[in-house]
Amino acid sequence: MDSSDADFMRRALELAAAAQARGEVPVGAVLVREGVIVAEGANRPIESHDPTAHAEVEALRAGGVALGSYRLTGTTLYVTLEPCVMCASAIVHARVQRLVFGAWDPRAGGAGSLINVLGLPGLNHRVDVFGGVLMDECSAMMSRFFAERR
């Protein structure tokens, strides 16, 4: 991990906090190419009535518009929580080069915890994955959110 990974993850944490303030599960995502943020996303399935409106998908959609292509080659996606199976699949299909996430998700993680979608044989694209960036901060945010809801 280099300092820019931590910097981009801090921005993802800000987006996660904004999602939480709107009553969403606090997950934020930042899409970066050549050291520049090209798109951002935060969870919004509740407010949008869209089960696919996870932070990662929101960032990928915005990234496609910003870059003028559904293929997001040469990008890194920073996410506060390990992507679910749906999001991990979208990351592969978008041709994201690198995935960096904060907290592991043992219940639904699609990047190694529950299943490693990114490493399934037969897929035509491989994503470099690095988990655990600012893990304590990302995990604490999730833990506080769910503790407050109980």
Tab-separated table of C-alpha atoms in Angstrom:
chain	number	residue	atom	x	y	z
A	1	MET	CA	0.000	0.000	0.000
A	2	ASP	CA	1.263	3.441	-0.833
A	3	SER	CA	0.091	6.765	0.574
A	4	SER	CA	-2.183	7.422	-2.406
A	5	ASP	CA	-4.101	4.204	-1.636
A	6	ALA	CA	-4.807	5.533	1.845
A	7	ASP	CA	-5.736	8.977	0.473
A	8	PHE	CA	-8.238	7.561	-2.009
A	9	MET	CA	-9.649	5.244	0.670
A	10	ARG	CA	-10.158	8.264	2.938
A	11	ARG	CA	-12.257	9.839	0.185
A	12	ALA	CA	-14.242	6.594	-0.088
A	13	LEU	CA	-14.804	6.770	3.685
A	14	GLU	CA	-16.201	10.310	3.278
A	15	LEU	CA	-18.626	9.003	0.659
A	16	ALA	CA	-19.576	6.129	2.961
A	17	ALA	CA	-20.308	8.601	5.769
A	18	ALA	CA	-22.554	10.584	3.410
A	19	ALA	CA	-24.426	7.389	2.512
A	20	GLN	CA	-24.866	6.625	6.194
A	21	ALA	CA	-26.265	10.120	6.811
A	22	ARG	CA	-28.929	9.297	4.198
A	23	GLY	CA	-29.818	6.041	5.984
A	24	GLU	CA	-27.884	3.765	3.629
A	25	VAL	CA	-25.339	1.114	4.586
A	26	PRO	CA	-22.079	3.116	4.720
A	27	VAL	CA	-20.113	2.041	1.667
A	28	GLY	CA	-18.221	4.430	-0.590
A	29	ALA	CA	-16.258	3.894	-3.799
A	30	VAL	CA	-13.767	5.962	-5.788
A	31	LEU	CA	-12.625	5.174	-9.332
A	32	VAL	CA	-9.147	6.460	-10.214
A	33	ARG	CA	-7.138	6.556	-13.423
A	34	GLU	CA	-3.553	7.829	-13.549
A	35	GLY	CA	-3.810	9.235	-10.027
A	36	VAL	CA	-6.959	11.274	-10.738
A	37	ILE	CA	-10.463	10.567	-9.450
A	38	VAL	CA	-12.713	10.040	-12.475
A	39	ALA	CA	-15.864	8.897	-10.653
A	40	GLU	CA	-17.319	8.280	-7.223
A	41	GLY	CA	-20.201	6.333	-5.785
A	42	ALA	CA	-21.936	5.638	-2.514
A	43	ASN	CA	-24.583	3.127	-1.537
A	44	ARG	CA	-28.084	4.238	-2.508
A	45	PRO	CA	-30.301	1.183	-3.015
A	46	ILE	CA	-32.788	2.379	-0.394
A	47	GLU	CA	-33.274	5.904	-1.739
A	48	SER	CA	-33.198	4.801	-5.402
A	49	HIS	CA	-35.362	1.685	-4.911
A	50	ASP	CA	-32.678	-0.134	-6.908
A	51	PRO	CA	-31.064	-3.275	-5.490
A	52	THR	CA	-28.075	-2.802	-7.824
A	53	ALA	CA	-27.253	0.712	-6.580
A	54	HIS	CA	-24.235	-0.379	-4.563
A	55	ALA	CA	-21.357	2.078	-4.233
A	56	GLU	CA	-19.187	0.118	-6.664
A	57	VAL	CA	-21.863	-0.032	-9.354
A	58	GLU	CA	-22.594	3.675	-8.926
A	59	ALA	CA	-18.888	4.471	-9.378
A	60	LEU	CA	-18.576	2.155	-12.393
A	61	ARG	CA	-21.635	3.704	-14.052
A	62	ALA	CA	-20.316	7.230	-13.476
A	63	GLY	CA	-16.875	6.136	-14.660
A	64	GLY	CA	-18.295	4.776	-17.906
A	65	VAL	CA	-19.961	8.116	-18.579
A	66	ALA	CA	-16.875	10.132	-17.594
A	67	LEU	CA	-14.518	8.030	-19.719
A	68	GLY	CA	-16.927	7.439	-22.594
A	69	SER	CA	-16.643	3.653	-22.428
A	70	TYR	CA	-17.940	0.713	-20.449
A	71	ARG	CA	-14.404	-0.654	-20.417
A	72	LEU	CA	-12.607	1.044	-17.581
A	73	THR	CA	-9.116	-0.188	-18.407
A	74	GLY	CA	-6.232	1.256	-16.463
A	75	THR	CA	-8.409	2.160	-13.482
A	76	THR	CA	-8.274	1.383	-9.783
A	77	LEU	CA	-11.467	1.079	-7.753
A	78	TYR	CA	-11.248	1.922	-4.039
A	79	VAL	CA	-14.105	0.605	-1.883
A	80	THR	CA	-14.592	0.731	1.868
A	81	LEU	CA	-16.043	-2.799	1.986
A	82	GLU	CA	-15.087	-5.941	0.091
A	83	PRO	CA	-17.390	-6.085	-2.948
A	84	CYS	CA	-20.277	-8.541	-3.028
A	85	VAL	CA	-20.582	-11.140	-5.785
A	86	MET	CA	-22.651	-8.793	-7.981
A	87	CYS	CA	-20.162	-5.946	-7.652
A	88	ALA	CA	-17.128	-8.200	-8.101
A	89	SER	CA	-18.649	-9.480	-11.345
A	90	ALA	CA	-19.305	-5.920	-12.537
A	91	ILE	CA	-15.683	-5.014	-11.736
A	92	VAL	CA	-14.467	-7.877	-13.936
A	93	HIS	CA	-16.811	-6.963	-16.796
A	94	ALA	CA	-15.733	-3.308	-16.590
A	95	ARG	CA	-12.096	-4.405	-16.980
A	96	VAL	CA	-10.980	-2.551	-13.850
A	97	GLN	CA	-7.242	-3.126	-13.459
A	98	ARG	CA	-6.971	-2.978	-9.691
A	99	LEU	CA	-9.354	-3.268	-6.735
A	100	VAL	CA	-8.402	-1.867	-3.333
A	101	PHE	CA	-10.814	-2.353	-0.452
A	102	GLY	CA	-10.908	-1.646	3.258
A	103	ALA	CA	-12.949	-4.055	5.370
A	104	TRP	CA	-13.383	-7.747	4.616
A	105	ASP	CA	-16.992	-8.986	4.391
A	106	PRO	CA	-17.110	-12.589	5.646
A	107	ARG	CA	-20.869	-12.844	5.047
A	108	ALA	CA	-21.101	-11.607	1.461
A	109	GLY	CA	-17.605	-10.823	0.165
A	110	GLY	CA	-16.991	-11.686	-3.471
A	111	ALA	CA	-13.254	-10.936	-3.499
A	112	GLY	CA	-12.074	-13.755	-1.267
A	113	SER	CA	-14.160	-13.953	1.920
A	114	LEU	CA	-17.222	-15.898	0.769
A	115	ILE	CA	-16.036	-16.580	-2.775
A	116	ASN	CA	-13.370	-15.103	-5.017
A	117	VAL	CA	-15.281	-14.072	-8.129
A	118	LEU	CA	-12.240	-12.142	-9.342
A	119	GLY	CA	-10.212	-15.343	-9.569
A	120	LEU	CA	-12.760	-17.677	-11.155
A	121	PRO	CA	-11.208	-19.780	-13.906
A	122	GLY	CA	-12.486	-19.079	-17.377
A	123	LEU	CA	-12.975	-15.346	-16.923
A	124	ASN	CA	-11.295	-13.306	-19.625
A	125	HIS	CA	-10.014	-10.567	-17.292
A	126	ARG	CA	-8.008	-10.607	-14.085
A	127	VAL	CA	-8.158	-7.872	-11.462
A	128	ASP	CA	-5.287	-7.187	-9.065
A	129	VAL	CA	-6.809	-7.180	-5.569
A	130	PHE	CA	-5.485	-5.612	-2.389
A	131	GLY	CA	-7.660	-5.771	0.743
A	132	GLY	CA	-7.261	-4.258	4.176
A	133	VAL	CA	-6.438	-0.614	3.354
A	134	LEU	CA	-7.576	1.477	6.345
A	135	MET	CA	-9.299	-1.691	7.487
A	136	ASP	CA	-9.772	-0.528	11.081
A	137	GLU	CA	-11.530	2.689	10.052
A	138	CYS	CA	-13.683	0.942	7.441
A	139	SER	CA	-14.640	-1.890	9.810
A	140	ALA	CA	-15.414	0.508	12.660
A	141	MET	CA	-17.779	2.518	10.454
A	142	MET	CA	-19.714	-0.632	9.519
A	143	SER	CA	-19.770	-1.904	13.104
A	144	ARG	CA	-21.085	1.403	14.457
A	145	PHE	CA	-23.763	1.560	11.765
A	146	PHE	CA	-25.131	-1.897	12.515
A	147	ALA	CA	-24.808	-1.465	16.307
A	148	GLU	CA	-26.970	1.682	16.093
A	149	ARG	CA	-29.630	-0.226	14.137
A	150	ARG	CA	-29.961	-3.022	16.704
